[in-house]
Amino acid sequence: MRAAQAGTWSPSWHQSLADRTCCSSVTAGSVAPSRRDCCRSKRRSFRLAQHERSDDRGRVYGRDSLNELLPFADIVVIAVPLDENTHHLVDADFLA
């Protein structure tokens, strides 16, 4: 992004995201159902929603499990409506 803004070509190689563990609150909720496969991982994917449940794709963790799952996630995708339940969902502890 920064190279593009500067008008330079700066190629680099990074590890693939395909083999990473993803923790996503997008895939289970009603915020973005068209994004339900955004974290298709060959290894593992944790799906979160407001309440824990199971569906045709397996377990959906409750949002209160987020901090418990973070140590196992390489990628975290959060797309939730901003309200009193999600305000400060990502804080200093989350980023540590």
PDB file of N, CA and C in Angstrom:
ATOM      1  N   MET A   1       0.825  -1.179   0.000  1.00  0.00           N
ATOM      2  CA  MET A   1       0.000   0.000   0.000  1.00  0.00           C
ATOM      3  C   MET A   1       0.877   1.253   0.000  1.00  0.00           C
ATOM      4  N   ARG A   2       1.860   1.276   0.886  1.00  0.00           N
ATOM      5  CA  ARG A   2       2.724   2.467   0.960  1.00  0.00           C
ATOM      6  C   ARG A   2       3.549   2.638  -0.309  1.00  0.00           C
ATOM      7  N   ALA A   3       4.015   1.513  -0.877  1.00  0.00           N
ATOM      8  CA  ALA A   3       4.783   1.594  -2.120  1.00  0.00           C
ATOM      9  C   ALA A   3       3.898   2.127  -3.249  1.00  0.00           C
ATOM     10  N   ALA A   4       2.662   1.672  -3.307  1.00  0.00           N
ATOM     11  CA  ALA A   4       1.744   2.144  -4.340  1.00  0.00           C
ATOM     12  C   ALA A   4       1.479   3.635  -4.182  1.00  0.00           C
ATOM     13  N   GLN A   5       1.318   4.093  -2.962  1.00  0.00           N
ATOM     14  CA  GLN A   5       1.087   5.515  -2.722  1.00  0.00           C
ATOM     15  C   GLN A   5       2.300   6.344  -3.136  1.00  0.00           C
ATOM     16  N   ALA A   6       3.487   5.759  -2.959  1.00  0.00           N
ATOM     17  CA  ALA A   6       4.717   6.464  -3.332  1.00  0.00           C
ATOM     18  C   ALA A   6       5.038   6.313  -4.817  1.00  0.00           C
ATOM     19  N   GLY A   7       4.276   5.455  -5.507  1.00  0.00           N
ATOM     20  CA  GLY A   7       4.519   5.246  -6.930  1.00  0.00           C
ATOM     21  C   GLY A   7       5.728   4.381  -7.205  1.00  0.00           C
ATOM     22  N   THR A   8       6.071   3.499  -6.275  1.00  0.00           N
ATOM     23  CA  THR A   8       7.224   2.615  -6.455  1.00  0.00           C
ATOM     24  C   THR A   8       6.772   1.162  -6.478  1.00  0.00           C
ATOM     25  N   TRP A   9       7.619   0.314  -7.034  1.00  0.00           N
ATOM     26  CA  TRP A   9       7.362  -1.119  -7.062  1.00  0.00           C
ATOM     27  C   TRP A   9       8.246  -1.748  -6.005  1.00  0.00           C
ATOM     28  N   SER A  10       7.641  -2.413  -5.050  1.00  0.00           N
ATOM     29  CA  SER A  10       8.392  -2.983  -3.943  1.00  0.00           C
ATOM     30  C   SER A  10       7.906  -4.410  -3.680  1.00  0.00           C
ATOM     31  N   PRO A  11       8.270  -5.349  -4.562  1.00  0.00           N
ATOM     32  CA  PRO A  11       7.781  -6.721  -4.376  1.00  0.00           C
ATOM     33  C   PRO A  11       8.385  -7.378  -3.142  1.00  0.00           C
ATOM     34  N   SER A  12       7.583  -8.218  -2.513  1.00  0.00           N
ATOM     35  CA  SER A  12       8.064  -8.971  -1.359  1.00  0.00           C
ATOM     36  C   SER A  12       7.253 -10.254  -1.260  1.00  0.00           C
ATOM     37  N   TRP A  13       7.800 -11.233  -0.580  1.00  0.00           N
ATOM     38  CA  TRP A  13       7.144 -12.518  -0.415  1.00  0.00           C
ATOM     39  C   TRP A  13       6.768 -12.698   1.050  1.00  0.00           C
ATOM     40  N   HIS A  14       5.590 -13.189   1.268  1.00  0.00           N
ATOM     41  CA  HIS A  14       5.092 -13.403   2.622  1.00  0.00           C
ATOM     42  C   HIS A  14       4.476 -14.791   2.703  1.00  0.00           C
ATOM     43  N   GLN A  15       4.302 -15.282   3.909  1.00  0.00           N
ATOM     44  CA  GLN A  15       3.647 -16.565   4.091  1.00  0.00           C
ATOM     45  C   GLN A  15       2.206 -16.490   3.618  1.00  0.00           C
ATOM     46  N   SER A  16       1.711 -17.592   3.108  1.00  0.00           N
ATOM     47  CA  SER A  16       0.342 -17.667   2.638  1.00  0.00           C
ATOM     48  C   SER A  16      -0.635 -17.598   3.806  1.00  0.00           C
ATOM     49  N   LEU A  17      -1.768 -16.988   3.581  1.00  0.00           N
ATOM     50  CA  LEU A  17      -2.819 -16.964   4.583  1.00  0.00           C
ATOM     51  C   LEU A  17      -3.656 -18.238   4.531  1.00  0.00           C
ATOM     52  N   ALA A  18      -3.508 -19.004   3.463  1.00  0.00           N
ATOM     53  CA  ALA A  18      -4.343 -20.187   3.248  1.00  0.00           C
ATOM     54  C   ALA A  18      -4.173 -21.239   4.340  1.00  0.00           C
ATOM     55  N   ASP A  19      -3.010 -21.345   4.924  1.00  0.00           N
ATOM     56  CA  ASP A  19      -2.762 -22.380   5.916  1.00  0.00           C
ATOM     57  C   ASP A  19      -2.797 -21.851   7.343  1.00  0.00           C
ATOM     58  N   ARG A  20      -3.399 -20.725   7.541  1.00  0.00           N
ATOM     59  CA  ARG A  20      -3.463 -20.113   8.862  1.00  0.00           C
ATOM     60  C   ARG A  20      -4.788 -20.424   9.543  1.00  0.00           C
ATOM     61  N   THR A  21      -4.811 -20.335  10.856  1.00  0.00           N
ATOM     62  CA  THR A  21      -6.037 -20.507  11.618  1.00  0.00           C
ATOM     63  C   THR A  21      -6.747 -19.167  11.692  1.00  0.00           C
ATOM     64  N   CYS A  22      -8.014 -19.173  11.328  1.00  0.00           N
ATOM     65  CA  CYS A  22      -8.782 -17.938  11.260  1.00  0.00           C
ATOM     66  C   CYS A  22      -9.870 -17.935  12.325  1.00  0.00           C
ATOM     67  N   CYS A  23     -10.013 -16.815  12.985  1.00  0.00           N
ATOM     68  CA  CYS A  23     -11.089 -16.606  13.948  1.00  0.00           C
ATOM     69  C   CYS A  23     -11.926 -15.469  13.384  1.00  0.00           C
ATOM     70  N   SER A  24     -13.170 -15.748  13.067  1.00  0.00           N
ATOM     71  CA  SER A  24     -13.971 -14.776  12.349  1.00  0.00           C
ATOM     72  C   SER A  24     -15.345 -14.598  12.954  1.00  0.00           C
ATOM     73  N   SER A  25     -15.758 -13.351  13.126  1.00  0.00           N
ATOM     74  CA  SER A  25     -17.125 -13.093  13.552  1.00  0.00           C
ATOM     75  C   SER A  25     -17.991 -12.728  12.357  1.00  0.00           C
ATOM     76  N   VAL A  26     -17.423 -12.773  11.166  1.00  0.00           N
ATOM     77  CA  VAL A  26     -18.176 -12.473   9.957  1.00  0.00           C
ATOM     78  C   VAL A  26     -18.995 -13.667   9.517  1.00  0.00           C
ATOM     79  N   THR A  27     -18.404 -14.849   9.579  1.00  0.00           N
ATOM     80  CA  THR A  27     -18.990 -16.023   8.950  1.00  0.00           C
ATOM     81  C   THR A  27     -20.258 -16.508   9.608  1.00  0.00           C
ATOM     82  N   ALA A  28     -20.457 -16.229  10.871  1.00  0.00           N
ATOM     83  CA  ALA A  28     -21.591 -16.815  11.578  1.00  0.00           C
ATOM     84  C   ALA A  28     -22.754 -15.856  11.752  1.00  0.00           C
ATOM     85  N   GLY A  29     -22.493 -14.588  11.773  1.00  0.00           N
ATOM     86  CA  GLY A  29     -23.549 -13.637  12.069  1.00  0.00           C
ATOM     87  C   GLY A  29     -24.335 -13.225  10.849  1.00  0.00           C
ATOM     88  N   SER A  30     -25.287 -12.346  11.057  1.00  0.00           N
ATOM     89  CA  SER A  30     -26.134 -11.874   9.967  1.00  0.00           C
ATOM     90  C   SER A  30     -25.613 -10.581   9.359  1.00  0.00           C
ATOM     91  N   VAL A  31     -24.453 -10.104   9.819  1.00  0.00           N
ATOM     92  CA  VAL A  31     -23.911  -8.839   9.324  1.00  0.00           C
ATOM     93  C   VAL A  31     -23.544  -8.947   7.854  1.00  0.00           C
ATOM     94  N   ALA A  32     -22.877 -10.027   7.492  1.00  0.00           N
ATOM     95  CA  ALA A  32     -22.417 -10.187   6.115  1.00  0.00           C
ATOM     96  C   ALA A  32     -22.509 -11.646   5.695  1.00  0.00           C
ATOM     97  N   PRO A  33     -23.717 -12.156   5.485  1.00  0.00           N
ATOM     98  CA  PRO A  33     -23.832 -13.572   5.140  1.00  0.00           C
ATOM     99  C   PRO A  33     -23.133 -13.935   3.845  1.00  0.00           C
ATOM    100  N   SER A  34     -22.951 -12.993   2.933  1.00  0.00           N
ATOM    101  CA  SER A  34     -22.258 -13.293   1.690  1.00  0.00           C
ATOM    102  C   SER A  34     -20.775 -13.532   1.913  1.00  0.00           C
ATOM    103  N   ARG A  35     -20.278 -13.217   3.081  1.00  0.00           N
ATOM    104  CA  ARG A  35     -18.872 -13.407   3.408  1.00  0.00           C
ATOM    105  C   ARG A  35     -18.638 -14.686   4.207  1.00  0.00           C
ATOM    106  N   ARG A  36     -19.573 -15.604   4.214  1.00  0.00           N
ATOM    107  CA  ARG A  36     -19.483 -16.754   5.109  1.00  0.00           C
ATOM    108  C   ARG A  36     -18.256 -17.618   4.887  1.00  0.00           C
ATOM    109  N   ASP A  37     -17.629 -17.521   3.730  1.00  0.00           N
ATOM    110  CA  ASP A  37     -16.445 -18.330   3.465  1.00  0.00           C
ATOM    111  C   ASP A  37     -15.170 -17.499   3.433  1.00  0.00           C
ATOM    112  N   CYS A  38     -15.169 -16.334   4.049  1.00  0.00           N
ATOM    113  CA  CYS A  38     -14.002 -15.459   3.969  1.00  0.00           C
ATOM    114  C   CYS A  38     -12.783 -16.063   4.652  1.00  0.00           C
ATOM    115  N   CYS A  39     -12.991 -16.958   5.565  1.00  0.00           N
ATOM    116  CA  CYS A  39     -11.871 -17.560   6.282  1.00  0.00           C
ATOM    117  C   CYS A  39     -11.827 -19.064   6.052  1.00  0.00           C
ATOM    118  N   ARG A  40     -11.912 -19.473   4.826  1.00  0.00           N
ATOM    119  CA  ARG A  40     -11.740 -20.888   4.528  1.00  0.00           C
ATOM    120  C   ARG A  40     -10.283 -21.222   4.711  1.00  0.00           C
ATOM    121  N   SER A  41      -9.995 -21.976   5.691  1.00  0.00           N
ATOM    122  CA  SER A  41      -8.610 -22.325   6.009  1.00  0.00           C
ATOM    123  C   SER A  41      -8.444 -23.825   5.904  1.00  0.00           C
ATOM    124  N   LYS A  42      -7.311 -24.236   5.376  1.00  0.00           N
ATOM    125  CA  LYS A  42      -7.029 -25.661   5.315  1.00  0.00           C
ATOM    126  C   LYS A  42      -6.798 -26.220   6.706  1.00  0.00           C
ATOM    127  N   ARG A  43      -6.388 -25.383   7.629  1.00  0.00           N
ATOM    128  CA  ARG A  43      -6.124 -25.853   8.987  1.00  0.00           C
ATOM    129  C   ARG A  43      -7.360 -25.799   9.850  1.00  0.00           C
ATOM    130  N   ARG A  44      -7.816 -24.607  10.143  1.00  0.00           N
ATOM    131  CA  ARG A  44      -8.903 -24.477  11.110  1.00  0.00           C
ATOM    132  C   ARG A  44      -9.523 -23.091  11.019  1.00  0.00           C
ATOM    133  N   SER A  45     -10.791 -23.044  11.289  1.00  0.00           N
ATOM    134  CA  SER A  45     -11.489 -21.772  11.309  1.00  0.00           C
ATOM    135  C   SER A  45     -12.467 -21.771  12.477  1.00  0.00           C
ATOM    136  N   PHE A  46     -12.380 -20.765  13.306  1.00  0.00           N
ATOM    137  CA  PHE A  46     -13.310 -20.589  14.411  1.00  0.00           C
ATOM    138  C   PHE A  46     -14.334 -19.545  13.993  1.00  0.00           C
ATOM    139  N   ARG A  47     -15.589 -19.854  14.101  1.00  0.00           N
ATOM    140  CA  ARG A  47     -16.637 -18.892  13.772  1.00  0.00           C
ATOM    141  C   ARG A  47     -17.283 -18.401  15.056  1.00  0.00           C
ATOM    142  N   LEU A  48     -17.529 -17.117  15.114  1.00  0.00           N
ATOM    143  CA  LEU A  48     -18.150 -16.531  16.298  1.00  0.00           C
ATOM    144  C   LEU A  48     -19.415 -15.785  15.916  1.00  0.00           C
ATOM    145  N   ALA A  49     -20.355 -15.776  16.830  1.00  0.00           N
ATOM    146  CA  ALA A  49     -21.585 -14.991  16.702  1.00  0.00           C
ATOM    147  C   ALA A  49     -21.935 -14.503  18.102  1.00  0.00           C
ATOM    148  N   GLN A  50     -23.007 -13.786  18.209  1.00  0.00           N
ATOM    149  CA  GLN A  50     -23.370 -13.260  19.521  1.00  0.00           C
ATOM    150  C   GLN A  50     -23.623 -14.387  20.522  1.00  0.00           C
ATOM    151  N   HIS A  51     -24.260 -15.461  20.065  1.00  0.00           N
ATOM    152  CA  HIS A  51     -24.575 -16.581  20.952  1.00  0.00           C
ATOM    153  C   HIS A  51     -24.023 -17.880  20.367  1.00  0.00           C
ATOM    154  N   GLU A  52     -23.579 -18.773  21.237  1.00  0.00           N
ATOM    155  CA  GLU A  52     -23.058 -20.063  20.804  1.00  0.00           C
ATOM    156  C   GLU A  52     -24.190 -20.925  20.248  1.00  0.00           C
ATOM    157  N   ARG A  53     -23.876 -21.674  19.186  1.00  0.00           N
ATOM    158  CA  ARG A  53     -24.849 -22.579  18.581  1.00  0.00           C
ATOM    159  C   ARG A  53     -24.122 -23.499  17.605  1.00  0.00           C
ATOM    160  N   SER A  54     -24.850 -24.381  16.992  1.00  0.00           N
ATOM    161  CA  SER A  54     -24.332 -25.232  15.921  1.00  0.00           C
ATOM    162  C   SER A  54     -25.191 -25.008  14.692  1.00  0.00           C
ATOM    163  N   ASP A  55     -24.576 -25.161  13.511  1.00  0.00           N
ATOM    164  CA  ASP A  55     -25.332 -25.084  12.267  1.00  0.00           C
ATOM    165  C   ASP A  55     -24.833 -26.176  11.332  1.00  0.00           C
ATOM    166  N   ASP A  56     -25.221 -26.119  10.077  1.00  0.00           N
ATOM    167  CA  ASP A  56     -24.844 -27.156   9.124  1.00  0.00           C
ATOM    168  C   ASP A  56     -23.338 -27.231   8.881  1.00  0.00           C
ATOM    169  N   ARG A  57     -22.591 -26.219   9.277  1.00  0.00           N
ATOM    170  CA  ARG A  57     -21.137 -26.209   9.094  1.00  0.00           C
ATOM    171  C   ARG A  57     -20.393 -26.503  10.389  1.00  0.00           C
ATOM    172  N   GLY A  58     -21.109 -26.758  11.481  1.00  0.00           N
ATOM    173  CA  GLY A  58     -20.448 -27.092  12.736  1.00  0.00           C
ATOM    174  C   GLY A  58     -20.695 -26.079  13.823  1.00  0.00           C
ATOM    175  N   ARG A  59     -19.745 -26.018  14.743  1.00  0.00           N
ATOM    176  CA  ARG A  59     -19.885 -25.173  15.927  1.00  0.00           C
ATOM    177  C   ARG A  59     -19.673 -23.701  15.608  1.00  0.00           C
ATOM    178  N   VAL A  60     -20.510 -22.890  16.223  1.00  0.00           N
ATOM    179  CA  VAL A  60     -20.364 -21.442  16.198  1.00  0.00           C
ATOM    180  C   VAL A  60     -20.176 -21.025  17.647  1.00  0.00           C
ATOM    181  N   TYR A  61     -19.028 -20.440  17.963  1.00  0.00           N
ATOM    182  CA  TYR A  61     -18.730 -20.020  19.331  1.00  0.00           C
ATOM    183  C   TYR A  61     -19.456 -18.727  19.648  1.00  0.00           C
ATOM    184  N   GLY A  62     -19.772 -18.538  20.910  1.00  0.00           N
ATOM    185  CA  GLY A  62     -20.339 -17.279  21.363  1.00  0.00           C
ATOM    186  C   GLY A  62     -19.263 -16.218  21.431  1.00  0.00           C
ATOM    187  N   ARG A  63     -19.679 -14.978  21.295  1.00  0.00           N
ATOM    188  CA  ARG A  63     -18.721 -13.870  21.306  1.00  0.00           C
ATOM    189  C   ARG A  63     -17.895 -13.838  22.585  1.00  0.00           C
ATOM    190  N   ASP A  64     -18.437 -14.369  23.674  1.00  0.00           N
ATOM    191  CA  ASP A  64     -17.696 -14.383  24.932  1.00  0.00           C
ATOM    192  C   ASP A  64     -16.516 -15.351  24.899  1.00  0.00           C
ATOM    193  N   SER A  65     -16.396 -16.158  23.854  1.00  0.00           N
ATOM    194  CA  SER A  65     -15.259 -17.075  23.698  1.00  0.00           C
ATOM    195  C   SER A  65     -14.088 -16.447  22.946  1.00  0.00           C
ATOM    196  N   LEU A  66     -14.248 -15.220  22.481  1.00  0.00           N
ATOM    197  CA  LEU A  66     -13.227 -14.588  21.649  1.00  0.00           C
ATOM    198  C   LEU A  66     -11.850 -14.589  22.305  1.00  0.00           C
ATOM    199  N   ASN A  67     -11.739 -14.101  23.528  1.00  0.00           N
ATOM    200  CA  ASN A  67     -10.427 -14.028  24.184  1.00  0.00           C
ATOM    201  C   ASN A  67      -9.821 -15.404  24.413  1.00  0.00           C
ATOM    202  N   GLU A  68     -10.649 -16.413  24.613  1.00  0.00           N
ATOM    203  CA  GLU A  68     -10.181 -17.786  24.787  1.00  0.00           C
ATOM    204  C   GLU A  68      -9.610 -18.354  23.485  1.00  0.00           C
ATOM    205  N   LEU A  69     -10.168 -17.944  22.339  1.00  0.00           N
ATOM    206  CA  LEU A  69      -9.737 -18.470  21.041  1.00  0.00           C
ATOM    207  C   LEU A  69      -8.573 -17.697  20.435  1.00  0.00           C
ATOM    208  N   LEU A  70      -8.370 -16.456  20.839  1.00  0.00           N
ATOM    209  CA  LEU A  70      -7.329 -15.614  20.238  1.00  0.00           C
ATOM    210  C   LEU A  70      -5.942 -16.255  20.206  1.00  0.00           C
ATOM    211  N   PRO A  71      -5.489 -16.931  21.263  1.00  0.00           N
ATOM    212  CA  PRO A  71      -4.145 -17.513  21.198  1.00  0.00           C
ATOM    213  C   PRO A  71      -3.973 -18.555  20.093  1.00  0.00           C
ATOM    214  N   PHE A  72      -5.071 -19.094  19.573  1.00  0.00           N
ATOM    215  CA  PHE A  72      -5.002 -20.120  18.544  1.00  0.00           C
ATOM    216  C   PHE A  72      -5.175 -19.565  17.133  1.00  0.00           C
ATOM    217  N   ALA A  73      -5.455 -18.282  17.024  1.00  0.00           N
ATOM    218  CA  ALA A  73      -5.758 -17.677  15.729  1.00  0.00           C
ATOM    219  C   ALA A  73      -4.555 -16.937  15.157  1.00  0.00           C
ATOM    220  N   ASP A  74      -4.298 -17.165  13.880  1.00  0.00           N
ATOM    221  CA  ASP A  74      -3.279 -16.413  13.150  1.00  0.00           C
ATOM    222  C   ASP A  74      -3.891 -15.178  12.507  1.00  0.00           C
ATOM    223  N   ILE A  75      -5.168 -15.271  12.180  1.00  0.00           N
ATOM    224  CA  ILE A  75      -5.908 -14.199  11.514  1.00  0.00           C
ATOM    225  C   ILE A  75      -7.199 -13.987  12.295  1.00  0.00           C
ATOM    226  N   VAL A  76      -7.559 -12.743  12.504  1.00  0.00           N
ATOM    227  CA  VAL A  76      -8.840 -12.436  13.156  1.00  0.00           C
ATOM    228  C   VAL A  76      -9.584 -11.449  12.270  1.00  0.00           C
ATOM    229  N   VAL A  77     -10.789 -11.807  11.889  1.00  0.00           N
ATOM    230  CA  VAL A  77     -11.636 -10.952  11.066  1.00  0.00           C
ATOM    231  C   VAL A  77     -12.855 -10.591  11.902  1.00  0.00           C
ATOM    232  N   ILE A  78     -13.085  -9.299  12.072  1.00  0.00           N
ATOM    233  CA  ILE A  78     -14.232  -8.856  12.856  1.00  0.00           C
ATOM    234  C   ILE A  78     -15.018  -7.853  12.019  1.00  0.00           C
ATOM    235  N   ALA A  79     -16.252  -8.205  11.723  1.00  0.00           N
ATOM    236  CA  ALA A  79     -17.160  -7.305  11.015  1.00  0.00           C
ATOM    237  C   ALA A  79     -18.498  -7.395  11.731  1.00  0.00           C
ATOM    238  N   VAL A  80     -18.694  -6.513  12.659  1.00  0.00           N
ATOM    239  CA  VAL A  80     -19.891  -6.520  13.487  1.00  0.00           C
ATOM    240  C   VAL A  80     -20.499  -5.122  13.492  1.00  0.00           C
ATOM    241  N   PRO A  81     -21.790  -5.024  13.758  1.00  0.00           N
ATOM    242  CA  PRO A  81     -22.371  -3.690  13.890  1.00  0.00           C
ATOM    243  C   PRO A  81     -21.819  -3.017  15.144  1.00  0.00           C
ATOM    244  N   LEU A  82     -21.562  -1.741  15.061  1.00  0.00           N
ATOM    245  CA  LEU A  82     -21.077  -1.013  16.229  1.00  0.00           C
ATOM    246  C   LEU A  82     -22.260  -0.654  17.111  1.00  0.00           C
ATOM    247  N   ASP A  83     -22.301  -1.289  18.266  1.00  0.00           N
ATOM    248  CA  ASP A  83     -23.338  -0.993  19.245  1.00  0.00           C
ATOM    249  C   ASP A  83     -22.750  -1.180  20.636  1.00  0.00           C
ATOM    250  N   GLU A  84     -23.584  -1.127  21.668  1.00  0.00           N
ATOM    251  CA  GLU A  84     -23.069  -1.220  23.034  1.00  0.00           C
ATOM    252  C   GLU A  84     -22.432  -2.585  23.319  1.00  0.00           C
ATOM    253  N   ASN A  85     -22.811  -3.618  22.579  1.00  0.00           N
ATOM    254  CA  ASN A  85     -22.230  -4.954  22.789  1.00  0.00           C
ATOM    255  C   ASN A  85     -20.879  -5.128  22.110  1.00  0.00           C
ATOM    256  N   THR A  86     -20.626  -4.367  21.062  1.00  0.00           N
ATOM    257  CA  THR A  86     -19.378  -4.541  20.303  1.00  0.00           C
ATOM    258  C   THR A  86     -18.393  -3.389  20.497  1.00  0.00           C
ATOM    259  N   HIS A  87     -18.837  -2.292  21.082  1.00  0.00           N
ATOM    260  CA  HIS A  87     -17.935  -1.159  21.324  1.00  0.00           C
ATOM    261  C   HIS A  87     -16.807  -1.620  22.234  1.00  0.00           C
ATOM    262  N   HIS A  88     -15.591  -1.393  21.861  1.00  0.00           N
ATOM    263  CA  HIS A  88     -14.384  -1.826  22.591  1.00  0.00           C
ATOM    264  C   HIS A  88     -14.188  -3.331  22.559  1.00  0.00           C
ATOM    265  N   LEU A  89     -14.760  -4.019  21.572  1.00  0.00           N
ATOM    266  CA  LEU A  89     -14.519  -5.450  21.402  1.00  0.00           C
ATOM    267  C   LEU A  89     -13.029  -5.696  21.164  1.00  0.00           C
ATOM    268  N   VAL A  90     -12.398  -4.796  20.430  1.00  0.00           N
ATOM    269  CA  VAL A  90     -10.953  -4.848  20.218  1.00  0.00           C
ATOM    270  C   VAL A  90     -10.351  -3.765  21.090  1.00  0.00           C
ATOM    271  N   ASP A  91      -9.543  -4.191  22.054  1.00  0.00           N
ATOM    272  CA  ASP A  91      -8.903  -3.247  22.972  1.00  0.00           C
ATOM    273  C   ASP A  91      -7.440  -3.632  23.140  1.00  0.00           C
ATOM    274  N   ALA A  92      -6.760  -3.015  24.066  1.00  0.00           N
ATOM    275  CA  ALA A  92      -5.328  -3.279  24.272  1.00  0.00           C
ATOM    276  C   ALA A  92      -5.060  -4.741  24.613  1.00  0.00           C
ATOM    277  N   ASP A  93      -5.903  -5.358  25.426  1.00  0.00           N
ATOM    278  CA  ASP A  93      -5.727  -6.771  25.770  1.00  0.00           C
ATOM    279  C   ASP A  93      -5.864  -7.654  24.552  1.00  0.00           C
ATOM    280  N   PHE A  94      -6.816  -7.327  23.693  1.00  0.00           N
ATOM    281  CA  PHE A  94      -7.030  -8.082  22.456  1.00  0.00           C
ATOM    282  C   PHE A  94      -5.782  -8.034  21.576  1.00  0.00           C
ATOM    283  N   LEU A  95      -5.163  -6.877  21.486  1.00  0.00           N
ATOM    284  CA  LEU A  95      -4.010  -6.673  20.599  1.00  0.00           C
ATOM    285  C   LEU A  95      -2.693  -7.166  21.197  1.00  0.00           C
ATOM    286  N   ALA A  96      -2.682  -7.459  22.489  1.00  0.00           N
ATOM    287  CA  ALA A  96      -1.436  -7.885  23.152  1.00  0.00           C
ATOM    288  C   ALA A  96      -1.040  -9.300  22.790  1.00  0.00           C
TER     289      ALA A  96
END
